[in-house]
Coordinates of C-alpha atoms and ligand atoms in Angstrom, one line a residue:
Chain A
M1 CA -10.2 -2.6 -32.0
L2 CA -7.5 0.1 -30.9
E3 CA -6.5 2.7 -33.3
L4 CA -4.3 5.5 -32.5
K5 CA -4.4 8.5 -35.2
N6 CA -1.4 10.8 -35.3
L7 CA -0.8 10.7 -31.8
K8 CA 1.3 13.2 -30.4
F9 CA 2.9 13.6 -27.1
T10 CA 5.0 16.4 -26.0
S11 CA 6.4 17.9 -22.8
E12 CA 7.8 21.1 -21.6
N13 CA 11.7 20.9 -21.4
I14 CA 14.6 22.8 -20.4
D15 CA 17.2 22.3 -22.4
P16 CA 21.3 21.8 -21.0
A17 CA 21.8 25.7 -21.8
G18 CA 18.8 26.3 -19.6
K19 CA 16.5 27.4 -22.3
P20 CA 12.7 26.5 -22.0
G21 CA 11.4 24.4 -25.2
I22 CA 9.1 21.9 -26.2
R23 CA 10.5 18.2 -26.4
T24 CA 8.1 15.6 -28.6
I25 CA 8.1 12.1 -27.0
I26 CA 5.3 10.7 -29.1
N27 CA 5.8 11.5 -32.8
D28 CA 2.9 11.2 -34.7
I29 CA 2.0 7.6 -34.7
N30 CA -0.7 5.5 -36.4
F31 CA -1.2 2.2 -35.9
T32 CA -4.0 -0.2 -35.2
F33 CA -4.3 -3.1 -33.0
E34 CA -6.3 -6.0 -33.9
K35 CA -8.4 -7.8 -31.6
G36 CA -6.9 -11.1 -29.8
K37 CA -3.9 -10.6 -31.0
F38 CA -0.3 -10.6 -29.2
Y39 CA 1.9 -7.6 -29.9
A40 CA 5.4 -6.7 -28.5
I41 CA 6.8 -3.4 -28.7
T42 CA 10.9 -2.8 -28.1
G43 CA 12.8 0.1 -28.6
P44 CA 16.0 1.8 -26.8
N45 CA 15.6 3.1 -23.5
G46 CA 13.9 6.6 -23.5
S47 CA 12.1 5.8 -27.0
G48 CA 8.7 6.1 -25.6
K49 CA 7.1 2.8 -25.1
T50 CA 6.2 3.7 -21.3
T51 CA 5.0 7.1 -22.7
L52 CA 2.8 5.8 -25.4
A53 CA 1.2 3.0 -22.7
K54 CA 0.4 5.7 -20.5
L55 CA -1.7 7.6 -23.3
I56 CA -3.7 4.4 -24.2
M57 CA -4.4 4.1 -20.4
G58 CA -5.0 7.9 -20.0
I59 CA -2.1 8.3 -17.5
N60 CA -0.6 10.6 -19.8
E61 CA -3.1 13.3 -21.6
V62 CA -2.5 13.2 -25.2
T63 CA -1.2 16.7 -27.0
S64 CA -2.8 15.9 -30.3
G65 CA -4.1 13.3 -32.3
S66 CA -6.7 11.1 -30.9
I67 CA -7.2 7.0 -29.9
L68 CA -10.5 5.0 -30.6
F69 CA -11.4 1.9 -29.1
E70 CA -14.0 -0.1 -30.4
G71 CA -14.8 2.4 -33.0
R72 CA -15.6 5.0 -29.8
D73 CA -13.0 8.0 -29.7
I74 CA -11.5 8.1 -25.9
T75 CA -9.1 10.4 -26.2
K76 CA -10.8 12.5 -23.5
F77 CA -12.1 9.6 -21.2
S78 CA -10.4 9.6 -17.9
I79 CA -8.4 6.6 -16.3
T80 CA -11.5 5.2 -14.8
D81 CA -13.6 5.3 -17.9
R82 CA -11.1 3.5 -19.9
A83 CA -10.7 0.7 -17.3
H84 CA -14.5 0.4 -17.4
A85 CA -14.2 0.3 -21.3
G86 CA -11.9 -2.7 -20.7
I87 CA -8.3 -1.4 -21.3
A88 CA -5.8 -2.4 -18.5
Y89 CA -2.1 -1.3 -17.8
S90 CA 0.6 -3.2 -16.0
F91 CA 2.9 -0.7 -14.7
Q92 CA 6.8 -0.8 -15.4
N93 CA 7.0 0.9 -12.0
P94 CA 4.2 -0.8 -10.1
A95 CA 3.1 2.0 -7.1
R96 CA 4.0 1.0 -3.6
F97 CA 1.7 1.3 -1.2
K98 CA 1.2 1.9 3.0
G99 CA -0.9 -0.9 4.4
T100 CA -3.1 -1.6 1.1
T101 CA -2.6 -5.2 0.6
C102 CA -2.3 -7.7 -2.2
R103 CA -5.9 -8.7 -1.1
D104 CA -7.0 -5.2 -1.4
L105 CA -5.8 -4.9 -4.9
I106 CA -6.8 -7.9 -6.5
S107 CA -10.4 -7.7 -5.0
I108 CA -10.7 -4.2 -6.5
A109 CA -9.6 -5.3 -9.9
A110 CA -11.7 -8.5 -9.7
K111 CA -14.3 -7.0 -8.0
T112 CA -15.0 -9.6 -5.5
D113 CA -14.1 -10.7 -1.7
N114 CA -14.2 -14.4 -2.5
E115 CA -11.0 -15.6 -0.9
E116 CA -10.8 -18.6 -3.2
K117 CA -10.9 -16.4 -6.4
I118 CA -8.1 -14.0 -5.0
T119 CA -5.9 -17.1 -4.1
R120 CA -6.4 -18.5 -7.1
L121 CA -5.1 -15.1 -9.3
I122 CA -2.2 -14.8 -7.0
S123 CA -1.1 -18.2 -7.2
R124 CA -1.2 -18.1 -11.1
V125 CA 1.6 -15.4 -11.1
G126 CA 4.0 -17.7 -9.2
I127 CA 4.0 -16.7 -5.9
C128 CA 2.2 -18.5 -2.9
P129 CA -1.1 -16.8 -2.0
L130 CA -0.7 -17.7 1.7
D131 CA 2.6 -15.5 2.0
F132 CA 1.2 -12.9 0.0
L133 CA -2.9 -12.3 0.3
D134 CA -2.4 -10.2 3.7
K135 CA 0.8 -8.7 3.1
P136 CA 1.1 -4.8 2.4
V137 CA 2.4 -3.9 -1.4
D138 CA 4.9 -1.7 -0.1
S139 CA 8.7 -0.6 -0.3
K140 CA 9.5 -4.4 1.8
L141 CA 8.6 -6.5 -1.4
S142 CA 11.1 -7.3 -3.7
G143 CA 11.4 -5.7 -7.1
G144 CA 10.5 -9.2 -9.0
E145 CA 7.7 -9.7 -5.8
I146 CA 6.1 -6.7 -6.9
K147 CA 5.7 -6.9 -10.8
K148 CA 4.1 -10.2 -10.1
I149 CA 1.5 -8.8 -8.1
E150 CA 1.2 -6.1 -10.5
L151 CA 0.6 -9.1 -13.2
A152 CA -1.9 -10.4 -11.0
T153 CA -4.1 -7.1 -10.8
T154 CA -4.2 -6.9 -14.6
I155 CA -5.2 -10.8 -15.0
A156 CA -7.9 -10.2 -12.3
L157 CA -9.5 -7.3 -14.2
D158 CA -10.0 -9.5 -17.2
P159 CA -9.4 -6.6 -19.6
K160 CA -10.0 -6.6 -23.2
I161 CA -6.8 -5.1 -24.0
A162 CA -4.0 -5.7 -21.6
I163 CA -0.6 -3.6 -21.9
Y164 CA 2.2 -5.1 -19.6
D165 CA 5.1 -2.6 -19.4
E166 CA 8.2 -5.0 -19.2
P167 CA 6.8 -7.8 -16.9
D168 CA 10.0 -9.4 -17.1
T169 CA 12.0 -7.0 -15.2
G170 CA 13.4 -8.3 -11.6
I171 CA 11.7 -12.0 -12.6
D172 CA 13.8 -14.7 -12.2
L173 CA 14.9 -16.8 -15.0
W174 CA 12.6 -19.6 -14.0
T175 CA 9.5 -17.9 -14.1
I176 CA 9.8 -15.8 -17.1
E177 CA 8.7 -18.8 -19.4
P178 CA 5.7 -19.6 -17.4
M179 CA 4.7 -15.9 -17.5
V180 CA 4.9 -16.0 -21.3
K181 CA 2.8 -19.1 -21.3
L182 CA 0.1 -17.1 -18.7
L183 CA -0.1 -13.9 -21.1
K184 CA -0.6 -16.4 -24.0
R185 CA -3.3 -18.5 -22.3
E186 CA -5.1 -15.2 -21.4
Q187 CA -5.0 -14.4 -24.9
C188 CA -6.3 -17.6 -26.3
E189 CA -9.3 -18.4 -23.8
H190 CA -10.2 -14.5 -23.1
G191 CA -9.5 -13.2 -26.5
T192 CA -7.4 -10.5 -24.6
T193 CA -5.4 -8.3 -27.3
T194 CA -2.1 -8.2 -25.4
I195 CA 0.7 -5.8 -26.1
V196 CA 3.9 -6.5 -24.3
V197 CA 6.9 -3.7 -23.8
S198 CA 9.8 -5.9 -23.5
H199 CA 13.4 -6.2 -24.4
N200 CA 13.4 -9.6 -23.7
K201 CA 13.8 -12.2 -26.8
V202 CA 11.3 -14.6 -25.2
F203 CA 8.3 -12.0 -25.3
L204 CA 9.5 -11.0 -28.9
E205 CA 9.5 -14.4 -30.1
A206 CA 6.1 -15.0 -28.8
A207 CA 4.4 -12.2 -30.3
D208 CA 2.4 -12.5 -33.5
L209 CA 3.7 -8.6 -34.7
L210 CA 6.7 -6.9 -33.4
L211 CA 6.6 -3.1 -33.3
I212 CA 10.0 -1.1 -32.9
I213 CA 9.7 2.4 -31.3
N214 CA 12.6 4.9 -31.3
E215 CA 12.3 8.7 -30.8
G216 CA 8.6 8.3 -30.8
K217 CA 7.8 7.1 -33.8
I218 CA 7.0 3.4 -34.9
I219 CA 10.0 2.7 -36.9
Y220 CA 9.3 -1.4 -37.7
T221 CA 6.2 -3.7 -37.9
G222 CA 7.0 -7.2 -38.4
D223 CA 8.2 -10.7 -37.0
L224 CA 11.6 -10.9 -34.9
N225 CA 13.6 -12.3 -38.1
G226 CA 13.1 -9.0 -40.1
A227 CA 14.0 -7.0 -37.1
M228 CA 17.4 -8.5 -36.4
T229 CA 19.5 -6.3 -38.5
L230 CA 17.9 -3.2 -36.7
L231 CA 18.2 -4.5 -33.1
N232 CA 21.9 -5.2 -33.6
D233 CA 22.4 -1.8 -34.8
F234 CA 20.4 -0.5 -31.5
S235 CA 23.0 -2.3 -29.4
I236 CA 25.9 -0.5 -31.1
C237 CA 24.2 2.6 -31.0
N238 CA 23.4 2.4 -27.3
Y239 CA 26.7 1.4 -26.3
A240 CA 28.0 4.8 -27.7
D241 CA 25.3 6.7 -25.9
I242 CA 25.8 5.0 -22.5
F243 CA 29.6 5.8 -22.4
E244 CA 29.4 9.0 -24.0
G245 CA 31.9 11.6 -22.5
E246 CA 33.9 8.7 -20.0
Y247 CA 37.3 8.1 -20.5
N248 CA 37.2 4.6 -21.2
A249 CA 34.2 4.5 -23.4
R250 CA 35.5 3.0 -26.8
C251 CA 32.8 2.4 -29.5
Y252 CA 33.9 -0.1 -32.1
R253 CA 31.8 0.9 -34.9
Chain B
M1 CA -28.5 -0.4 32.1
L2 CA -26.6 0.5 28.6
D3 CA -28.7 2.8 26.6
A4 CA -28.6 3.3 22.7
I5 CA -25.9 5.8 23.0
D6 CA -23.8 3.8 25.0
K7 CA -24.1 0.8 22.9
E8 CA -22.9 2.8 20.0
L9 CA -19.8 4.1 21.6
L10 CA -19.1 0.5 23.3
K11 CA -19.3 -1.0 19.7
T12 CA -17.2 1.7 18.0
V13 CA -14.5 2.1 20.8
A14 CA -14.0 -1.7 22.0
E15 CA -16.1 -3.5 19.3
L16 CA -18.6 -4.7 21.8
E17 CA -22.0 -5.7 21.3
G18 CA -23.4 -5.3 24.6
I19 CA -21.7 -6.4 27.8
P20 CA -18.2 -8.0 27.5
K21 CA -17.2 -11.7 28.3
G22 CA -14.3 -12.4 30.7
A23 CA -13.0 -9.3 33.4
Y24 CA -14.0 -5.8 32.5
N25 CA -14.8 -2.3 34.0
I26 CA -17.1 0.1 32.3
R27 CA -17.0 3.3 33.3
K28 CA -19.7 5.7 32.4
N29 CA -19.7 9.7 33.1
G30 CA -17.1 9.4 35.9
K31 CA -18.9 6.5 37.7
L32 CA -18.6 2.5 37.6
L33 CA -21.2 1.0 35.5
G34 CA -20.4 -2.4 35.5
R35 CA -17.5 -4.6 36.5
E36 CA -16.6 -8.5 36.5
V37 CA -13.4 -10.1 37.5
S38 CA -12.1 -13.5 37.0
A39 CA -10.1 -16.2 38.4
N40 CA -7.0 -14.7 37.2
I41 CA -7.7 -11.1 36.8
N42 CA -8.9 -8.6 39.6
I43 CA -9.8 -5.1 39.3
E44 CA -10.7 -2.9 42.1
T45 CA -10.9 0.8 42.6
N46 CA -7.6 2.5 43.9
P47 CA -7.0 3.7 47.6
E48 CA -7.4 7.6 46.3
G49 CA -10.5 6.4 44.4
N50 CA -10.2 7.9 41.1
G51 CA -9.1 5.0 39.0
I52 CA -8.7 1.2 38.9
I53 CA -6.0 -1.1 39.2
I54 CA -5.8 -4.4 37.3
N55 CA -4.0 -7.1 38.5
I56 CA -3.1 -10.2 36.2
K57 CA -1.9 -13.1 37.9
P58 CA 1.6 -14.6 36.7
G59 CA 1.0 -17.2 34.1
T60 CA -2.5 -16.0 33.0
K61 CA -2.7 -16.8 29.1
G62 CA -5.2 -16.1 26.4
E63 CA -7.5 -13.9 28.7
S64 CA -8.4 -10.2 28.1
V65 CA -9.5 -7.5 30.2
H66 CA -12.0 -4.6 28.4
I67 CA -12.2 -1.2 29.9
P68 CA -14.0 1.2 28.1
V69 CA -15.1 4.6 29.1
I70 CA -18.3 6.5 28.2
V71 CA -18.6 10.4 28.5
S72 CA -22.1 11.3 27.5
Q73 CA -23.1 13.7 30.1
A74 CA -22.8 17.5 29.0
G75 CA -19.7 19.5 30.8
L76 CA -18.1 16.7 32.0
N77 CA -13.9 16.3 32.2
D78 CA -13.5 12.7 33.5
V79 CA -10.0 12.1 34.8
V80 CA -8.9 8.5 35.7
Y81 CA -5.9 7.0 36.8
N82 CA -5.6 3.2 36.0
T83 CA -2.7 0.7 36.9
F84 CA -2.2 -2.4 35.2
I85 CA 0.1 -5.0 36.9
I86 CA 0.5 -7.7 34.4
G87 CA 2.2 -10.7 36.3
D88 CA 5.4 -12.7 34.6
D89 CA 5.0 -15.0 32.0
S90 CA 1.4 -14.0 31.3
D91 CA -0.1 -13.1 27.8
V92 CA -3.0 -11.1 27.8
T93 CA -4.9 -8.6 25.7
I94 CA -6.1 -5.5 27.1
V95 CA -8.8 -3.5 25.3
A96 CA -9.4 0.2 26.3
G97 CA -11.0 3.3 24.6
C98 CA -12.8 6.0 25.2
G99 CA -16.2 7.2 23.6
I100 CA -17.5 10.9 23.9
H101 CA -21.1 11.4 22.8
C102 CA -21.6 15.2 22.9
G103 CA -25.2 16.5 22.6
T104 CA -25.2 20.2 23.5
S105 CA -22.6 23.1 23.2
K106 CA -20.7 22.3 26.4
E107 CA -17.1 21.1 26.7
Q108 CA -16.6 17.4 27.3
G109 CA -13.3 15.5 27.9
H110 CA -11.6 12.3 29.0
E111 CA -7.9 12.0 30.5
G112 CA -6.9 8.5 31.0
I113 CA -3.6 8.3 32.6
H114 CA -2.7 4.6 32.0
E115 CA 0.2 2.9 33.7
F116 CA 1.7 -0.7 32.8
R117 CA 3.7 -2.6 34.7
I118 CA 4.6 -5.8 32.5
G119 CA 6.5 -8.6 34.4
K120 CA 9.3 -10.9 33.3
N121 CA 8.7 -12.5 30.1
A122 CA 5.1 -11.2 29.9
K123 CA 3.3 -10.6 26.7
M124 CA 0.7 -7.9 26.7
K125 CA -1.5 -6.4 23.6
Y126 CA -3.0 -3.2 24.4
V127 CA -5.5 -1.8 22.0
E128 CA -7.2 1.6 22.4
K129 CA -9.5 3.4 20.2
H130 CA -10.8 7.1 20.7
V131 CA -13.8 8.3 18.9
A132 CA -16.3 11.1 19.5
L133 CA -19.7 11.3 18.1
G134 CA -23.0 13.2 18.6
D135 CA -24.2 16.5 16.8
G136 CA -23.7 19.0 19.7
K137 CA -21.0 21.6 19.2
G138 CA -19.2 21.6 22.4
K139 CA -15.5 20.9 22.4
R140 CA -14.6 17.2 22.7
S141 CA -10.9 16.7 24.1
L142 CA -9.2 13.7 24.9
N143 CA -5.7 13.6 26.5
P144 CA -4.5 10.2 27.2
T145 CA -1.2 9.4 28.9
T146 CA 0.3 5.8 28.7
K147 CA 3.4 4.8 30.9
V148 CA 5.0 1.2 30.1
F149 CA 7.5 -0.3 32.1
L150 CA 8.9 -3.7 30.7
E151 CA 10.8 -5.8 33.0
Q152 CA 13.2 -8.6 31.2
G153 CA 11.9 -10.4 28.4
A154 CA 8.7 -8.3 28.5
H155 CA 6.9 -7.6 25.2
A156 CA 4.2 -5.0 24.6
E157 CA 2.1 -4.7 21.1
M158 CA 0.0 -1.2 21.3
E159 CA -2.2 0.0 19.0
L160 CA -3.3 3.3 19.7
S161 CA -6.0 5.1 17.5
Q162 CA -8.4 8.1 17.2
I163 CA -10.7 7.4 14.6
G164 CA -12.9 10.6 14.5
G165 CA -14.6 13.5 16.0
V166 CA -12.3 14.6 18.5
D167 CA -11.8 18.2 18.6
A168 CA -8.4 18.4 20.7
A169 CA -6.1 15.8 21.7
D170 CA -2.6 15.8 23.6
R171 CA -1.2 12.3 23.7
L172 CA 1.9 11.5 26.0
N173 CA 3.4 8.1 25.6
E174 CA 6.1 6.9 27.5
A175 CA 8.1 3.3 27.8
E176 CA 11.2 2.3 29.7
L177 CA 12.6 -0.8 28.3
G178 CA 14.5 -3.3 30.6
P179 CA 16.9 -6.0 29.5
E180 CA 15.8 -8.3 26.2
S181 CA 12.4 -6.6 26.2
S182 CA 10.4 -5.3 23.1
I183 CA 7.5 -2.8 22.3
N184 CA 5.8 -2.3 19.4
I185 CA 3.8 1.0 19.1
T186 CA 1.4 1.9 16.4
E187 CA -0.5 5.1 16.0
R188 CA -3.4 5.9 13.8
V189 CA -4.9 9.5 13.8
L190 CA -7.3 11.0 11.7
T191 CA -8.2 14.5 12.0
D192 CA -10.6 17.0 10.0
G193 CA -12.1 20.3 10.4
N194 CA -10.5 22.8 13.0
Q195 CA -9.4 19.2 15.4
K196 CA -5.9 19.5 16.5
A197 CA -3.8 16.4 17.9
I198 CA -0.6 16.4 19.3
S199 CA 1.3 12.9 20.0
R200 CA 4.6 13.2 22.3
N201 CA 6.5 10.0 22.5
Q202 CA 9.6 9.2 24.6
I203 CA 10.9 5.9 24.6
F204 CA 14.0 5.1 27.0
L205 CA 15.9 1.9 26.2
K206 CA 17.5 0.9 29.2
G207 CA 18.4 -2.9 29.1
N208 CA 20.6 -4.5 26.9
D209 CA 19.2 -6.0 23.7
C210 CA 16.1 -4.4 24.0
K211 CA 14.1 -3.2 21.1
A212 CA 11.5 -0.6 20.2
N213 CA 9.7 0.1 17.2
M214 CA 7.5 3.2 16.9
V215 CA 4.9 3.8 13.8
S216 CA 2.9 6.6 13.2
R217 CA 0.4 7.2 10.5
S218 CA -1.6 10.6 10.3
V219 CA -4.1 11.8 8.0
I220 CA -5.1 15.4 8.1
K221 CA -7.8 16.7 6.6
G222 CA -9.7 19.7 6.3
D223 CA -8.0 22.7 8.0
S224 CA -6.9 20.5 11.1
I225 CA -3.6 20.1 12.5
Q226 CA -1.4 17.3 13.7
D227 CA 1.9 17.2 15.3
F228 CA 4.3 14.5 16.0
Y229 CA 7.4 14.0 18.5
A230 CA 9.4 11.0 19.2
T231 CA 12.6 10.4 21.2
L232 CA 14.2 7.0 21.2
D233 CA 16.6 7.5 23.8
A234 CA 19.2 4.8 24.2
R235 CA 21.2 4.0 27.4
A236 CA 22.4 0.2 26.1
K237 CA 22.9 -1.9 23.2
C238 CA 19.8 -1.9 21.7
F239 CA 17.6 -1.3 18.6
G240 CA 15.1 1.5 17.9
H241 CA 13.3 2.4 14.8
I242 CA 10.6 5.3 14.5
E243 CA 8.6 5.3 11.3
C244 CA 6.2 8.2 10.9
D245 CA 4.1 9.3 7.9
A246 CA 1.7 11.9 7.6
I247 CA -1.0 12.3 4.5
I248 CA -2.1 15.8 4.2
M249 CA -4.9 16.9 2.3
D250 CA -7.0 19.9 1.8
N251 CA -5.5 22.7 4.0
G252 CA -3.7 20.3 6.7
R253 CA -0.7 21.1 8.4
N254 CA 1.9 18.9 10.1
E255 CA 4.9 18.9 12.2
T256 CA 7.0 15.6 12.7
V257 CA 10.1 15.3 14.7
P258 CA 11.6 11.9 15.2
S259 CA 14.3 12.1 17.4
L260 CA 17.2 9.8 18.5
K261 CA 19.5 9.9 21.3
A262 CA 22.6 7.3 21.8
G263 CA 24.0 7.2 25.3
H264 CA 25.7 4.1 24.3
S265 CA 28.0 2.9 21.6
D266 CA 26.3 -0.3 20.5
A267 CA 23.0 1.7 20.6
E268 CA 21.4 1.1 16.6
L269 CA 18.6 3.8 16.1
T270 CA 17.1 4.6 12.3
H271 CA 14.3 6.4 11.8
E272 CA 12.0 7.2 8.5
A273 CA 9.9 10.2 8.3
S274 CA 7.6 11.5 5.3
I275 CA 4.7 14.1 4.9
G276 CA 2.8 14.7 2.1
K277 CA 0.1 14.1 -0.2
I278 CA -1.4 11.2 -1.6
A279 CA 1.2 9.9 -3.8
N280 CA 0.1 10.3 -7.7
D281 CA 1.3 6.8 -8.8
Q282 CA -0.9 5.3 -5.8
L283 CA -3.9 7.1 -7.1
M284 CA -3.3 6.1 -11.0
K285 CA -2.9 2.7 -10.0
L286 CA -6.5 2.2 -8.3
M287 CA -7.9 4.5 -11.1
S288 CA -6.6 2.2 -13.6
L289 CA -8.1 -0.6 -11.8
G290 CA -11.7 1.1 -12.3
L291 CA -11.8 3.5 -9.0
T292 CA -12.7 6.7 -9.1
Y293 CA -10.3 9.4 -8.2
E294 CA -12.7 9.7 -4.6
E295 CA -12.9 5.9 -4.3
A296 CA -9.3 5.8 -4.9
V297 CA -8.7 8.6 -2.1
N298 CA -10.8 6.6 0.4
R299 CA -9.1 3.6 -0.5
I300 CA -5.7 4.6 0.2
I301 CA -6.5 6.4 3.5
Q302 CA -8.6 3.2 4.7
G303 CA -5.1 1.1 4.0
F304 CA -2.9 3.4 5.4
L305 CA -5.0 4.2 8.8
K306 CA -6.0 -0.1 9.1
Ligands
ATP1 N1 5.7 13.1 -18.4 C1 6.8 13.7 -19.2 N2 7.3 14.8 -19.2 C2 8.3 15.3 -19.5 N3 9.2 13.8 -19.9 C3 8.9 12.6 -19.7 C4 7.5 12.5 -19.5 N4 7.4 11.0 -19.3 C5 8.4 10.5 -19.9 N5 9.5 11.7 -20.3 C6 10.6 11.4 -21.2 O1 10.0 10.8 -22.3 C7 11.0 10.1 -22.8 C8 10.4 8.4 -23.4 O2 10.4 8.1 -21.7 P1 9.7 6.3 -21.7 O3 9.3 6.4 -20.2 O4 8.3 6.9 -22.4 O5 10.8 5.5 -22.3 P2 10.6 4.1 -22.6 O6 10.9 4.1 -23.9 O7 9.6 3.3 -21.7 O8 12.0 3.2 -22.1 P3 12.6 2.5 -21.0 O9 13.0 1.4 -21.9 O10 13.8 2.8 -20.2 O11 11.5 2.0 -19.9 C9 12.0 10.0 -21.7 O12 13.2 10.5 -22.1 C10 11.6 10.4 -20.4 O13 12.4 11.4 -19.9
MG2 MG1 9.2 2.2 -19.7

């Protein structure tokens, strides 16, 4: 239902020596997401997962290649048009507003002012609707709270395809399992094609298919078991990356 | 007694459909149009004859006073001095506001000078809306002054807004806080075209354990200009915060100057200020929920000024 063809995204980049150049962030991705399936995408920090999701939503402009949704070429569609077509994206770092409330966002997404419907949507993500309904979605919300509201707005859209970008960051241990169940239920009951970007094993296990992205390419598609060696390799590499150049860094590779 | 224009102005500035319930004083074109007092709230013309004195008995709870002003006469600049004496332990709401309707090319304006004396442990909520309507090209100006004196344990909640159509506004807010008293001021101003609005705020934190919080939200469209100045002047152990945000659209210009003065070692004063365009991530979020760019801008502004 969603087809990525030779998808490429580059950005202008200034290298450490100060020379301007072009950096390839998404490098020739070809993949087709099938209707009603549950996908997990993982990969090291900075590998291009969020960039890919934003290309699908229209937030980043495709450099070359194309995106087809239900057979239609949507490469040139605006964000708004993609939303109307049934694509939804749950941001990794949700926007914080001033004054705009939880009720406002959910009523825009669900296209209703009906308080009962809005409160039901809020309670589905595990927060108390009475506390949050008229709270501004601003910098006072905790990291976990804003992620839950972000999730609620995506579910409120009842999209055909939903991309959740690390929905579990900042979420406490007790709500991760219910969150997986919630997304699974949306998938089963509404036939929502679901893509979850995550580093969390629970989501990787829950998926029908796992994709691993590295340096802007899909380097693996399959189940979690088959990916274990690859993932273990990454954990060693990352360690070296993170501590590179520091005195105490020791890489046991 | 109220014509169609009056009704429209009253509805916009005081959310009134006709004559209010409870105590009120309606002033139209510099003259008294109607007044009603209640058992606990007295309203009388001041000795100078240039304003009113509103006296609220100690212990009055849950009552409200409406004091809207209408200026629809061409060329009139109405100046009025109002004093509010709010008795100890009372809890009241005051709804003020000025609506200008300008149908000609002559200048029209209103200057309301309001003084509030809030007694011990009394609570006051003050809501003031300013708006100008009409097709006339005359300059519409509103220059309000509010001076608030809070006695021990008193609390004031002030919501001041200028919703549109006002060409020039120069506002002065002053507050003096006694021990354990507190004040929350929220100001919302929208300007467009060639309008100009200035807001000057001086808050003196004089009594121990008093608290002040000032929030300013500005939206500056077209070629308009808004300037915001606020000073927290602490003379005791106290807490004060200023939060001022300005959203600039088109060619709007803004100067925001929060200032903190601590004249006491236990004063805790903070401020946050920002000027900028509507944040991109907010626009992206609302567009991803299905709104167009223009709809997203409107929703963000609406929320910001609400
Ligand atoms: N618009 C952009 N312009 C330039 N560089 C960008 C842009 N967006 C992302 N990048 C860079 O592209 C790389 C990939 O970023 P992206 O956010 O997609 O990574 P990610 O896989 O989602 O990482 P994480 O796991 O940390 O969320 C990063 O190095 C980032 O700095
Ligand atoms: Mg990311």
